[in-house]
Coordinates of C-alpha atoms in Angstrom, one line a residue:
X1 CA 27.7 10.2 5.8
X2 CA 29.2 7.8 3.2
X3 CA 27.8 8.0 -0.2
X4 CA 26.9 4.4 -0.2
X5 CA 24.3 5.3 2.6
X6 CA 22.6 7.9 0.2
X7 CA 21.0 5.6 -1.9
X8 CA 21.2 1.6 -2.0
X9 CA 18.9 1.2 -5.3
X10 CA 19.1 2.7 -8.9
X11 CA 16.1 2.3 -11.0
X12 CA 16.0 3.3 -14.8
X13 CA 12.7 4.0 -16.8
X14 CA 11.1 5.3 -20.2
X15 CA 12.0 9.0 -21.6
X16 CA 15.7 8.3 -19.8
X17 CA 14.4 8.6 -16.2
X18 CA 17.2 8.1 -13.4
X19 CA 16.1 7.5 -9.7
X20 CA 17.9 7.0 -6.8
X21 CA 16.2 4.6 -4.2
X22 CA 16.7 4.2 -0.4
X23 CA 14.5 1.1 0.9
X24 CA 14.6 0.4 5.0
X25 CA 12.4 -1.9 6.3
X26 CA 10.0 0.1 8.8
X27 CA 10.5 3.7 6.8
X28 CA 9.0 4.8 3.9
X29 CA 10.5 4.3 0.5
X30 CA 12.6 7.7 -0.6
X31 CA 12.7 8.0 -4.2
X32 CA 14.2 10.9 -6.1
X33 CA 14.9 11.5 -9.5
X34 CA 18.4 11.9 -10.1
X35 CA 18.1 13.3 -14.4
X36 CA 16.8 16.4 -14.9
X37 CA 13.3 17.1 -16.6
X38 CA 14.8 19.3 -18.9
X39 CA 16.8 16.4 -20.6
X40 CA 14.1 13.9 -21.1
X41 CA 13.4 12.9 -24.4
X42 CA 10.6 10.3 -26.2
X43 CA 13.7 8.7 -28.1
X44 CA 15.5 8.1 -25.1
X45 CA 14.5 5.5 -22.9
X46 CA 16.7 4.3 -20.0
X47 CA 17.6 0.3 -21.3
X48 CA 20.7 -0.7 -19.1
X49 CA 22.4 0.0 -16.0
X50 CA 25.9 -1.2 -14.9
X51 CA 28.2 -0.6 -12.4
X52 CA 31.8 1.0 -13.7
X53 CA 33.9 -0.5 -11.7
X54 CA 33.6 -2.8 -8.3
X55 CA 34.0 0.3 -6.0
X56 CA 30.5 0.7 -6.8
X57 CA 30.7 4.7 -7.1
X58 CA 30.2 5.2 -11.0
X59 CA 27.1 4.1 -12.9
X60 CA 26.9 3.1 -16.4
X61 CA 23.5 4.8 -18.3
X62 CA 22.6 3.4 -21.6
X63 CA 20.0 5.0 -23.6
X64 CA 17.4 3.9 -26.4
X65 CA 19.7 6.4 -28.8
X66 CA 23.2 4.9 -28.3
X67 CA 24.3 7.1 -25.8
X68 CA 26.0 6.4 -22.8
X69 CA 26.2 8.5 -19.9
X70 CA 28.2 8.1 -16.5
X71 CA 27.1 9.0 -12.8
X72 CA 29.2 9.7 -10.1
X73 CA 27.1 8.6 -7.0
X74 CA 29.9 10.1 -4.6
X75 CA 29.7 13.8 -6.5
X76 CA 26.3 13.3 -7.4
X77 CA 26.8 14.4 -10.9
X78 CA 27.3 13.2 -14.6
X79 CA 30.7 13.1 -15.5
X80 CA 30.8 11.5 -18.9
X81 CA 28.7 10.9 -22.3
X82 CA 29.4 9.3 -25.2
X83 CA 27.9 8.5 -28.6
X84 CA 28.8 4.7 -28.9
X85 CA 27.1 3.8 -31.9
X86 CA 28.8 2.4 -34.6
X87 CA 28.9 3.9 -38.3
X88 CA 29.8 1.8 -40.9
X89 CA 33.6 2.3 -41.0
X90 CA 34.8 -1.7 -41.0
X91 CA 32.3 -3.0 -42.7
X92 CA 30.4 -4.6 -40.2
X93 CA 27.4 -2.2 -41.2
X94 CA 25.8 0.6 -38.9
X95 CA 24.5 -1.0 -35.2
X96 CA 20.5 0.2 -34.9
X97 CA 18.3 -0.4 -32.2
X98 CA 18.5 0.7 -28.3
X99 CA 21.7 0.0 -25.7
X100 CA 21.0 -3.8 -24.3
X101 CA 24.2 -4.4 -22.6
X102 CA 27.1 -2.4 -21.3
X103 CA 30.3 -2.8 -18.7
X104 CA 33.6 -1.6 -18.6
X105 CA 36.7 -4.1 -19.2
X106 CA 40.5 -3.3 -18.9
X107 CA 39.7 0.5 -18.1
X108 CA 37.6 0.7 -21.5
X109 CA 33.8 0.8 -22.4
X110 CA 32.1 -2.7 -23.8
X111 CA 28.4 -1.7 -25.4
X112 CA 26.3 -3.9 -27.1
X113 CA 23.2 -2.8 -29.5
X114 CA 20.3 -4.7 -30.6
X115 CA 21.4 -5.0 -34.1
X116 CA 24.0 -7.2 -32.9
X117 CA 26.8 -5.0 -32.6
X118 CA 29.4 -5.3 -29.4
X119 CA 32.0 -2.0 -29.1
X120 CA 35.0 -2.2 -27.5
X121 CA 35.5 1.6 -27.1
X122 CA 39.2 2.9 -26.4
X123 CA 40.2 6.6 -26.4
X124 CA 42.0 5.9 -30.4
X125 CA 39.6 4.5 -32.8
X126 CA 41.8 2.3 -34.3
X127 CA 42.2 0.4 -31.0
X128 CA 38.2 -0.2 -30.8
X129 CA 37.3 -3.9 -31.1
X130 CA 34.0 -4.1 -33.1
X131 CA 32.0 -7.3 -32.9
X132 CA 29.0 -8.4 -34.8
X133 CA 26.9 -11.2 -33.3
X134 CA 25.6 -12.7 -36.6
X135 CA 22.0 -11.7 -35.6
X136 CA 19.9 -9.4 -33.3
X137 CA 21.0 -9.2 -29.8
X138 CA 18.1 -9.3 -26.8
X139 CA 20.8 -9.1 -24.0
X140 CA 24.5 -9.4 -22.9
X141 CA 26.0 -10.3 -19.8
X142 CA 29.7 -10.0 -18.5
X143 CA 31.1 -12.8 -17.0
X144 CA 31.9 -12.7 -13.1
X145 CA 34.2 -15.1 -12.9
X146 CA 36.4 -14.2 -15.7
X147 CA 36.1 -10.7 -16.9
X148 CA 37.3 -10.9 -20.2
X149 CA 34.5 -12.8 -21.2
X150 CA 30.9 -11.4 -22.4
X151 CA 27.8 -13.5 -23.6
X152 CA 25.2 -12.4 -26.4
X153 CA 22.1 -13.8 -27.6
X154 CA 18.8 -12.9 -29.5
X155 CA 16.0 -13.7 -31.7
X156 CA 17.5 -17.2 -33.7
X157 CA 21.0 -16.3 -32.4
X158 CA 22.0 -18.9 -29.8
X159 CA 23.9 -17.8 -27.1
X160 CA 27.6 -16.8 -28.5
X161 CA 30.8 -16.2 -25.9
X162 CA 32.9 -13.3 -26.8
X163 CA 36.8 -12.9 -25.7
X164 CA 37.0 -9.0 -25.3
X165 CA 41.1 -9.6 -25.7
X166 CA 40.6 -10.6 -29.1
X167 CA 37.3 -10.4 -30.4
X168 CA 37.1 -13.4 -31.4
X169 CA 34.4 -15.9 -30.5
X170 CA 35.0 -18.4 -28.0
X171 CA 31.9 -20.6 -27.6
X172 CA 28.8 -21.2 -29.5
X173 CA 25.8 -23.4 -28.1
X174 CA 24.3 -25.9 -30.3
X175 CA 20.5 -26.2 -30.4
X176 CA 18.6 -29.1 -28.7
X177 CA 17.5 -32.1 -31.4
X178 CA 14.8 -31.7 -33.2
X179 CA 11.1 -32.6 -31.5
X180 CA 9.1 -35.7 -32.0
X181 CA 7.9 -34.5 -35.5
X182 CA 11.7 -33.9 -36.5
X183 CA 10.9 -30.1 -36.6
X184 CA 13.2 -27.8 -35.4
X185 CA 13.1 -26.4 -32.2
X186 CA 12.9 -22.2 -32.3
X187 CA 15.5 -20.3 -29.9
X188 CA 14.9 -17.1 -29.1
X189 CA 17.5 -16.2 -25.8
X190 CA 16.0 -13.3 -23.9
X191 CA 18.2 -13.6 -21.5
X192 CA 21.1 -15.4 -19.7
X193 CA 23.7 -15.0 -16.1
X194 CA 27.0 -16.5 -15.8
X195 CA 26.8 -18.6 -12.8
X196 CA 28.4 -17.6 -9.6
X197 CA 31.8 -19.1 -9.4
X198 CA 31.7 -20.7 -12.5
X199 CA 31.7 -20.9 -16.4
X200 CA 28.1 -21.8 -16.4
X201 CA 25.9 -20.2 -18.1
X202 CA 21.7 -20.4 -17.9
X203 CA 19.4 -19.2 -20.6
X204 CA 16.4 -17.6 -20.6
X205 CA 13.9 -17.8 -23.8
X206 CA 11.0 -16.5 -25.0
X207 CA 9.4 -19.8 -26.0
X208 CA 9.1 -20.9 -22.6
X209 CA 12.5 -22.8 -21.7
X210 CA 15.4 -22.3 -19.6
X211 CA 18.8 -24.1 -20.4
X212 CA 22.0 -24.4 -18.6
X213 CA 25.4 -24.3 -20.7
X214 CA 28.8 -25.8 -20.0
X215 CA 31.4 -24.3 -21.9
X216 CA 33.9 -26.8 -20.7
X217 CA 31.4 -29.7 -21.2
X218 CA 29.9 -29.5 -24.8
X219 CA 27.7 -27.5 -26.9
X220 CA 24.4 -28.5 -26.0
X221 CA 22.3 -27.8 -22.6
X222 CA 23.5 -29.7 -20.1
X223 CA 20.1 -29.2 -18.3
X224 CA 16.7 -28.0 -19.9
X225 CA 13.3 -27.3 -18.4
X226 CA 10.7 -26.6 -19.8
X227 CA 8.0 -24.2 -18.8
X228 CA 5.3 -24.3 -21.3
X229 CA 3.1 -21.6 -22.0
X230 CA 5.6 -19.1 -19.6
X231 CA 7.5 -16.6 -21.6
X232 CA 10.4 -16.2 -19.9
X233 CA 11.6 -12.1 -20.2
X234 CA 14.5 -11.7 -17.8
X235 CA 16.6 -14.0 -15.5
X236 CA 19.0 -13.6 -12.5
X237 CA 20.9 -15.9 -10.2
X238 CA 20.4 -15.8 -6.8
X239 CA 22.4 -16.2 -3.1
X240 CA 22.2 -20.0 -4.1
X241 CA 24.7 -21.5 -6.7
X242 CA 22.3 -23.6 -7.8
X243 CA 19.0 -21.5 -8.2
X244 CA 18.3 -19.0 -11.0
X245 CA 15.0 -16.6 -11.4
X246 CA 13.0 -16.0 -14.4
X247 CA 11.0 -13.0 -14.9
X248 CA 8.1 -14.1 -16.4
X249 CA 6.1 -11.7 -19.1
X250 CA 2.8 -12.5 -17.4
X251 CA 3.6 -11.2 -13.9
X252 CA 5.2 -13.9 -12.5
X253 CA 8.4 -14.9 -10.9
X254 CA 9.5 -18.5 -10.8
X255 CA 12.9 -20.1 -9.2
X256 CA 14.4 -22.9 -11.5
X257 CA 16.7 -25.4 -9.7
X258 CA 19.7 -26.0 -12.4
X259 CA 20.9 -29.1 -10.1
X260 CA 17.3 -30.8 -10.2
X261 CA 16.2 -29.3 -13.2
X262 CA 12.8 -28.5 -12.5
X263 CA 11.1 -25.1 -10.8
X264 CA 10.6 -25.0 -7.1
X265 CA 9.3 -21.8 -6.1
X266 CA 7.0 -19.4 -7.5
X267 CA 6.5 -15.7 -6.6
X268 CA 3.2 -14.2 -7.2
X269 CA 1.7 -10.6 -6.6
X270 CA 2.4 -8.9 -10.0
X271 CA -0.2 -7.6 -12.4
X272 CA 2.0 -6.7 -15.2
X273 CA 5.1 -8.5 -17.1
X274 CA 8.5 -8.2 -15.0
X275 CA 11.3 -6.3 -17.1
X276 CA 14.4 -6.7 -14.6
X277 CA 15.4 -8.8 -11.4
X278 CA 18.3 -8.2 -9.3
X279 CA 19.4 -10.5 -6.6
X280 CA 21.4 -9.7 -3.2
X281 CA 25.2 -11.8 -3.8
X282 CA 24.8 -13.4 -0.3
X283 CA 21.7 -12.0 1.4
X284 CA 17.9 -13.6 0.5
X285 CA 16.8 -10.2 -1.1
X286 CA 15.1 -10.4 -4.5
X287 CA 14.3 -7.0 -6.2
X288 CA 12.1 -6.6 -9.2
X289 CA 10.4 -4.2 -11.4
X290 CA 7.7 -4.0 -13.8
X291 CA 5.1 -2.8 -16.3
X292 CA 2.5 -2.0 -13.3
X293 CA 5.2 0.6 -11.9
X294 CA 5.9 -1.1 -8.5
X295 CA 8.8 -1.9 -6.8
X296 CA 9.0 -4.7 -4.8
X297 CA 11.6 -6.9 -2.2
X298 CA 10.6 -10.5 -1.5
X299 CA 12.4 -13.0 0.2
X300 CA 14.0 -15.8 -1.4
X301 CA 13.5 -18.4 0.7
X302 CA 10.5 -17.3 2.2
X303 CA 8.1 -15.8 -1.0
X304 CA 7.3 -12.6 1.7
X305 CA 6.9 -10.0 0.0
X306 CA 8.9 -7.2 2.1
X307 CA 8.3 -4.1 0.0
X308 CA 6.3 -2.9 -2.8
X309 CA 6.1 0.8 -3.6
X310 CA 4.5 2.8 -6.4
X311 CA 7.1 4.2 -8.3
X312 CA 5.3 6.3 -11.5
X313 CA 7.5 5.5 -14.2
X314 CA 7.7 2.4 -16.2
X315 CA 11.0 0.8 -14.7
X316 CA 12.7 -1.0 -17.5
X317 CA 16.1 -1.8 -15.4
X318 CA 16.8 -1.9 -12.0
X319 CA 20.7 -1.6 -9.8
X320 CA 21.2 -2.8 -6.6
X321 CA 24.2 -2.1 -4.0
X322 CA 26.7 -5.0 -2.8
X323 CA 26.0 -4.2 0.6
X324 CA 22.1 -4.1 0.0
X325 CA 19.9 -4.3 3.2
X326 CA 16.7 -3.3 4.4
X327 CA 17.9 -2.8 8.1
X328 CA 19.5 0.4 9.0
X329 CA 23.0 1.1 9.0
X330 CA 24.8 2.0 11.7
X331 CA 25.0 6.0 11.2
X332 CA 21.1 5.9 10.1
X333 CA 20.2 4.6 13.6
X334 CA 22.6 7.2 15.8
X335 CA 20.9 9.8 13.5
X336 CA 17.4 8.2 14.3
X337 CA 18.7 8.0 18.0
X338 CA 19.8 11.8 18.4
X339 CA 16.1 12.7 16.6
X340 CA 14.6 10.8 19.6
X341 CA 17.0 12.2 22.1
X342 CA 15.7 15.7 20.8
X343 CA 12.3 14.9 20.9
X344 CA 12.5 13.8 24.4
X345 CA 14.3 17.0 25.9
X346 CA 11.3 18.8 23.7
X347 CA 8.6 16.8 25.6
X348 CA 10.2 17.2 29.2
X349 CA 9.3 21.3 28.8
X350 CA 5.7 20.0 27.5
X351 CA 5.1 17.7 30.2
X352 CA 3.3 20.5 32.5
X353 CA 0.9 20.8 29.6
X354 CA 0.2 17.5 28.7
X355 CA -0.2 16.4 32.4
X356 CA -2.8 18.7 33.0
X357 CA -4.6 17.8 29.5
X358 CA -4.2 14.1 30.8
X359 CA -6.6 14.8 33.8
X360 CA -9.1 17.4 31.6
X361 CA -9.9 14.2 29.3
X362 CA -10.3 11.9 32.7
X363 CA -12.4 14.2 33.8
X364 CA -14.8 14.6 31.2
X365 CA -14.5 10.6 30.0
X366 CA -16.3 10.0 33.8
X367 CA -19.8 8.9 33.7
X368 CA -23.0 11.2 35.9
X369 CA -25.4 9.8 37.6
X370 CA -28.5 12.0 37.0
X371 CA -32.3 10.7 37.6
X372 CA -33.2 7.5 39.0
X373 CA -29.7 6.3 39.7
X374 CA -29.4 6.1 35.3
X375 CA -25.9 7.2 34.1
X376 CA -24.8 9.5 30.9
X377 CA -21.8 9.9 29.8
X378 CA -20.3 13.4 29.3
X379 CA -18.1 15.1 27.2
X380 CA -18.4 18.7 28.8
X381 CA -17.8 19.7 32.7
X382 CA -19.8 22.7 32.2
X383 CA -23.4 20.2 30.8
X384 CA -22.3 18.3 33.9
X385 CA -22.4 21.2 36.0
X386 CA -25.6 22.4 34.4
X387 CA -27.8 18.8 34.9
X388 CA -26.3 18.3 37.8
X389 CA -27.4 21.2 39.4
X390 CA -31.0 21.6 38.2
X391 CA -32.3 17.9 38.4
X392 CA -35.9 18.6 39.3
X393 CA -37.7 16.9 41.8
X394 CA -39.7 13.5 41.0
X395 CA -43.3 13.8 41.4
X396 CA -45.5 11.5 43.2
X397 CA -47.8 8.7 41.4
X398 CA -51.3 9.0 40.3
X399 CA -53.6 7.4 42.4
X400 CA -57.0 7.0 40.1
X401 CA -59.9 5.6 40.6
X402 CA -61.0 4.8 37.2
X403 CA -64.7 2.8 36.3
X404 CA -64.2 2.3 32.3
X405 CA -67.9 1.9 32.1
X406 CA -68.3 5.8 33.2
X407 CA -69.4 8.3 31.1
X408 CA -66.4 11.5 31.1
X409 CA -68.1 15.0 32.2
X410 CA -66.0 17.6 33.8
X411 CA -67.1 19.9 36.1
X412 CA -66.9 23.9 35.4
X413 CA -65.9 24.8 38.6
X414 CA -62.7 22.7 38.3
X415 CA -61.8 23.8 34.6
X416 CA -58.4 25.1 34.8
X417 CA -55.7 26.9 31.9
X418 CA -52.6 24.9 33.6
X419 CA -53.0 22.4 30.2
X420 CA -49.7 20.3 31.4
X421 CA -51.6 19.5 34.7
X422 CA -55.0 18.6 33.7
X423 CA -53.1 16.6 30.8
X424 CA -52.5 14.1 33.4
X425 CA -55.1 14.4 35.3
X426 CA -57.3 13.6 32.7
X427 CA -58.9 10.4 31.6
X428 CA -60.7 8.9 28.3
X429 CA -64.0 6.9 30.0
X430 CA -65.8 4.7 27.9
X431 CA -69.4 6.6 26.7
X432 CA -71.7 3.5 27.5
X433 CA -70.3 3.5 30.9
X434 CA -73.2 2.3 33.5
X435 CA -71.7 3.9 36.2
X436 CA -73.3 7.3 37.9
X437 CA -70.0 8.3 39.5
X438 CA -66.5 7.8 39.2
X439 CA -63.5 10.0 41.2
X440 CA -59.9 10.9 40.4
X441 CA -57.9 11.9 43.1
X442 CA -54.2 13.4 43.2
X443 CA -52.1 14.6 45.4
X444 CA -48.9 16.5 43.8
X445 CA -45.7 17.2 45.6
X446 CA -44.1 20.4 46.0
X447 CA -43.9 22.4 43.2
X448 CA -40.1 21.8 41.8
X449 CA -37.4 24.8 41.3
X450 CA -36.9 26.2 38.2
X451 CA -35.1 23.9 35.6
X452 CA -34.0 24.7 32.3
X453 CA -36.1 24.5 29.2
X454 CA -34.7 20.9 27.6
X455 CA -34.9 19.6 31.5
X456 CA -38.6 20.6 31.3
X457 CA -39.2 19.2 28.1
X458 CA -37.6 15.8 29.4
X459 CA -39.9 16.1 32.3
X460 CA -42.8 16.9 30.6
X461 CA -43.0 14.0 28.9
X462 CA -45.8 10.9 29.4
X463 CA -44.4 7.9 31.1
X464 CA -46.8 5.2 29.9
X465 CA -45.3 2.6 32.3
X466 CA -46.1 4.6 35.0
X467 CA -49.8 5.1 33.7
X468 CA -49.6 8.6 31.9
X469 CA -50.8 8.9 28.8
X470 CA -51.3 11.4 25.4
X471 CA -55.0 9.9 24.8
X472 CA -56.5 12.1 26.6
X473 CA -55.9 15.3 24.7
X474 CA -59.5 15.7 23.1
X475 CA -61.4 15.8 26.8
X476 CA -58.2 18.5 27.7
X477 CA -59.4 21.2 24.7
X478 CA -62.5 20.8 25.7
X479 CA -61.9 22.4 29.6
X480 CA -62.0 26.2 29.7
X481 CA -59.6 28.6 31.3
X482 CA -59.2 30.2 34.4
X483 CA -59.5 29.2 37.8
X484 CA -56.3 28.8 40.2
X485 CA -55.5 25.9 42.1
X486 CA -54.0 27.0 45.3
X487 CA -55.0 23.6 46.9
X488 CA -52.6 20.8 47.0
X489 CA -55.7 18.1 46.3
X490 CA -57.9 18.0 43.1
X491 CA -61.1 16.4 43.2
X492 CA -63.1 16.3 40.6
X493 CA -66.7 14.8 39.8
X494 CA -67.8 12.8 36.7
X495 CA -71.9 12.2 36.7
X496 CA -72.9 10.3 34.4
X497 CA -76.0 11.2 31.5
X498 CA -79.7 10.5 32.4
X499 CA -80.2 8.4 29.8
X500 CA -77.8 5.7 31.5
X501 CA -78.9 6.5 34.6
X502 CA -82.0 5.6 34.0
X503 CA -80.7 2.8 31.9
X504 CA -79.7 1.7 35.1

């Protein structure tokens, strides 16, 4: 495997965290940290990342504490470190403040502080360049299109071009007029990205404006837009020549057409200020990072956002890969093809097993029919075995001759302990019934086998629409024991009182 395939993402966060990143659409994000635990520090934050040369196999670190480390993505080790901050030796004073830009030019090391100090580090230190930027410094960029060019910019220090050759400055912007109130206008250059294929250069600023330079043209913006109220706290240029992207410092990421010189896109979904954006050279792949610790892919043209994964740390800087994609490489999908092959050859000695599990859950997915044609589904052949088998036999109807107007006495001779039969044999009669006689008759079928108990208690229980009924369990204490009933008809006798027989 190619060490480009290991990881295609390099993020940097606080305390000098280092994490490798491999993002494919359809997997889940792997993330590892690449610096060791031992060698985190509070007063060494991670503030820049840089590819060392165009081969794209060593990475330029830069720390809160002037030091710059080097990783070797192909060895998967740190090879270099350096202290690059400058004491005061020329009398350009002593550079402060974290690492805000680095590269390498001509085989040598280019770092830039915040103080406003630019190194030009050789192996003899009288052959170091040392720059001072006449103010602080929030950012600087190397040019693309020619490489011995760098661009600074800060808090009131307009955006300055640097010949690395000489050290010698090689453009200076100019600041817009003043306003309508002939105040003048506050710069503060967050950021700024040379154009692709071309001297241009578009600036980024804090108050909420982002300007477009022309070396070759004159001193002033060629284009300006303004974005009021939208701090704007990092910027990248994307696949189109044209189009640049602000990172805004309320969660927000806007596209700015240079040619139009308006915004035409924005990019929602954050919930903390963006810190770094990275944009694929040719592909429509934006990657960002942020205060809420998320990492996330959208799609230029689109606005779809294509990944966003919790990362822990606070990202403060963010790499990306030439040959960035979300789709698989080749050797990643024979890989994921031979782990399928093997787990097909696996499941061919399984399929014995699972073909007989297959009809087990058929089986006992199929629906019973049990009384009266009703159907339960059932979970367990061995309950369907068991109702199956002892469904009891349905007894016949009640026919009863019932006069409500008769007066309920039961007869001695007919008193009987079976309590379940005479429960529904019995009936509550009205007490001011005129009637002298009323009869119930029954006729019950053949006693039914033995069932188990819950069948029983199913059983037992009073179906009202068939005319059974639990009211009747005061006249049923009442009856004593004893007695059998060997017949299979019960007759039995209600008179009715004197005193409504005579009544009558």
């Amino acid at each position: 495997m190619s060490f480009k395939d290991d990881f295609n993402l390099f993020i940097g966060a606080k305390y000098g965290i280092f994490k490798g990143v491999k993002a494919t659409d359809g997997q889940p994000l792997i993330s590892k940290s690449i610096q060791s635990l031992k060698h985190l520090s509070k007063e060494s934050d991670l503030t820049a990342l840089a590819w060392s040369n165009g081969d794209e196999e060593d990475i330029l670190i830069g720390l809160s504490n002037q030091v710059v480390k080097t990783y070797d993505t192909k060895g998967k080790a740190f090879t270099f470190s350096t202290d690059a901050k400058l004491y005061d030796k020329s009398g350009v004073g002593v550079s402060n403040g974290a690492i805000c830009g680095l590269t390498r030019f001509d085989g040598v090391l280019v770092t830039a502080a915040e103080s406003g100090h630019v190194r030009v580090l050789r192996y003899n230190e009288e052959d170091c360049i040392n720059i001072f930027a006449n103010g602080p410094i929030s950012k600087m960029r190397h040019s693309i299109s020619n490489p011995s060019t760098i661009g600074t910019g800060g808090l009131e220090n307009e955006l300055k071009l640097w010949d690395l050759n000489t050290g010698k400055l090689s453009f200076e912007a100019k600041n817009v007029p003043n306003d309508f109130l002939q105040l003048r206008v506050k710069v503060w250059v967050t950021d700024h990205v040379f154009l692709p294929s071309s001297d241009k250069v578009a600036v980024g600023s804090r108050y909420g404006y982002v300007r477009l330079y022309d070396p070759k043209a004159q001193r002033r913006p060629v284009i300006k837009v303004d974005m009021p109220e939208k701090a704007v706290n990092c910027i990248a240029a994307s696949s189109q020549d044209h189009t640049v992207l602000c990172g805004l410092t309320k969660g927000d990421i806007v596209a700015v057409d240079m040619r139009m010189g308006r915004t035409t896109q924005n990019y929602k979904g954050f919930t903390g200020a963006v810190r770094d954006i990275v944009c694929h050279p040719t592909e429509p792949y934006i990657v960002s990072v942020g205060l809420d610790r998320f990492l996330r892919i959208h799609h230029l043209t689109t606005k779809k956002l294509l990944l966003k994964e919790y990362i822990v740390s606070r990202a403060s800087c963010v790499l990306m890969r030439s040959d960035f994609s979300l789709q698989p490489t080749k050797s990643e999908k024979e890989r994921k093809g031979n782990k399928r092959a093997s787990d097909d050859l696996l499941s061919d000695g399984q399929s014995d097993h699972e073909e007989a599990q297959q009809f087990d859950d058929i089986f006992n997915s199929m629906e019973v029919v049990v009384d009266g044609g009703k159907t339960k589904s059932i979970k367990n052949k061995k309950l369907a075995t068991k109702q199956t088998s002892c469904t009891p036999l349905k007894k016949k109807k009640t026919n009863l001759i019932v006069n409500p107007f008769a007066t309920p006495k039961l007869s001695q001779e007919n008193s009987s302990p079976m309590k379940s039969t005479m429960k529904k044999n019995s009936v509550k009669i009205d007490e001011d019934s005129d009637d002298d006689l009323m009869i119930v008759s029954e006729t019950v079928a053949n006693p039914a086998p033995a069932v188990s108990q819950a069948t029983e208690e199913e059983d037992s229980e009073p179906d009202e629409a068939e005319g059974d009924s639990d009211e009747f369990d005061d006249v049923e204490e009442e009856e004593s024991e004893g007695g059998d009933y060997k017949d299979d008809t019960i007759t039995t006798v209600i008179k009715s009182n004197n005193d409504n027989k005579n009544r009558r």
